[in-house]
Amino acid sequence: MTFMCSKAARGGYFWLFFSFISALSVLLPRVAAAAETVPVEAMEWWVWIVLLFVFSFCLGIVAVIAGVGGGVLYVPIVSSLFPFHLDFVRGAGLMVALAGALSAGAPLLNKGLANLRLALSMALIGSVSSIFGALVGLALPAHIVQLALGGTILFISFVMLTAKKSEFPDVKPDKLSQILHIQGIYYEESLKKDIDWQIHRTPVGLVLFILIGFMAGMFGLGAGWANVPVFNLVLGAPLKVSVATSVFVLSINDTAAAWVYLHKGAVLPLIAVPSVIGMMLGTKIGAKLLTRVKTKSVRVIVITLLTLAGLRAILKGFGI
Amino acid sequence: MSENHAHPNKAQLVYAAVLHWVSTIGIVFVIAGFAAYVFGLLPATYPIEEIAGSWHLGSAELNHLYPQPTGWSWVPDILRGDVLSFSSIVYLSAATIVCLVAVAGVFISEKNDIYTGIAILQILVLLVAASGLIGSGH
């Protein structure tokens, strides 16, 4: 009976999310077109703000369940659905990713899942490149950024669809990781034992974090989609350590890029704050629902949604 | 540098403790600042309707029409609703720097030269970004 109820509940939640995402996919092009053609005065400003809050809240729920950061969903979808310029959407996207990373960082560090040394080593180089990414992104014409954003989002969809995961990679530590003392032990709940871990291919990881930081700064995306595979598959950190440390790295890299957007006047509180609050509340609800829904199905829907948003960004970039 | 890795080390725990408080205060600040702005508890530099009517413009264009707080020039106007809300976002952006300063102190006390260097370099990178020396202005 309990099994049946929980199965029914899972099914209910799944169809709730499926309906939400399907409605979004159908409405996305129409609402976006309306947002571009109807003068903003035709709709009270506070209606947009409330819609943005509700939308960010829903996005927060979906993002946690799909195992992606909020920023990567926020920028392509909000820039398609709302009448805000891409500059402000990217500025708000960075703040969304930053606020989420700040609020999640402390518990992950306390549990020993996120590793300070691993994060600091990679974030130093990533934060410098994220500053340059932000400068380039704000200097380029909007349609070029739209095209590049669309291409990047399609690439992210591909990575999410094809990336493999390795729970406990087999690693022989390299010289640099030994010099930097990047290693650790964390308690694995599922196995009820401590897991010893080390990393390898540290120089390759550093080079990849230059690219990741640049893209995060340029598009205002959180870069969890890229951080996790690099930590896990390239550097060989266990999957849970990779996910947790990725969140922590975001808080440093996004901070660097956020300052550039702040100094360029590309962060409007009217857009950024409702997004930050909505996304953070949604993330908390999503974390509670996480055990009750079929994450694999939601992940497929999110990948589909990202693909649609990526295609739409490319069309917008071509002025279509 | 021998240490027990089975539990988070001191530097990690200090970072987590500072981050917890800084981020908690930040969320309260963000909500309070925004409420003061949109509910008109404090006067705004420009009417919200005018900003909303121009948020489809690029940041350079909007800032040309309605100069937004940039750099640190906004500090004297902090009792305006929009500026207070903006300052709460600035606070969130500064949170990581505060945590890094705290953890750099731990690394120095542990005589951990490598991570003292990395932490100080990271603080410098973020301070340069925060100073507005790179890419400030419209």
XYZ file of N, CA, C and O in Angstrom, chain A residues 21 59 61 96 161 218 246 248 253 295 297:
44
model
N 6.376 21.896 -17.834
C 7.402 22.055 -18.869
C 6.768 22.066 -20.263
O 7.161 22.850 -21.120
N 11.429 27.322 -11.804
C 12.709 26.937 -12.393
C 13.639 26.361 -11.327
O 14.378 25.406 -11.577
N 12.758 24.711 -8.659
C 12.317 23.340 -8.348
C 12.843 22.371 -9.409
O 13.453 21.345 -9.096
N 21.736 34.914 -9.646
C 20.971 33.708 -9.292
C 21.926 32.562 -8.961
O 21.796 31.893 -7.925
N 23.329 15.132 -22.154
C 22.740 13.905 -22.711
C 23.754 12.774 -22.774
O 23.424 11.601 -22.564
N 30.910 35.183 -19.685
C 30.383 35.759 -20.918
C 28.858 35.657 -20.993
O 28.174 36.597 -21.403
N 31.854 21.741 -7.120
C 31.417 22.584 -8.235
C 30.585 23.768 -7.730
O 30.774 24.909 -8.166
N 30.728 25.142 -4.875
C 31.607 26.044 -4.148
C 32.459 26.895 -5.111
O 32.649 28.101 -4.897
N 33.917 31.947 -8.824
C 33.988 32.400 -10.222
C 32.885 33.404 -10.564
O 33.121 34.390 -11.260
N 13.770 11.587 -11.266
C 14.723 12.605 -11.705
C 15.152 12.393 -13.159
O 15.404 13.348 -13.872
N 13.404 11.293 -15.694
C 12.410 11.824 -16.629
C 12.481 13.347 -16.679
O 12.414 13.952 -17.753
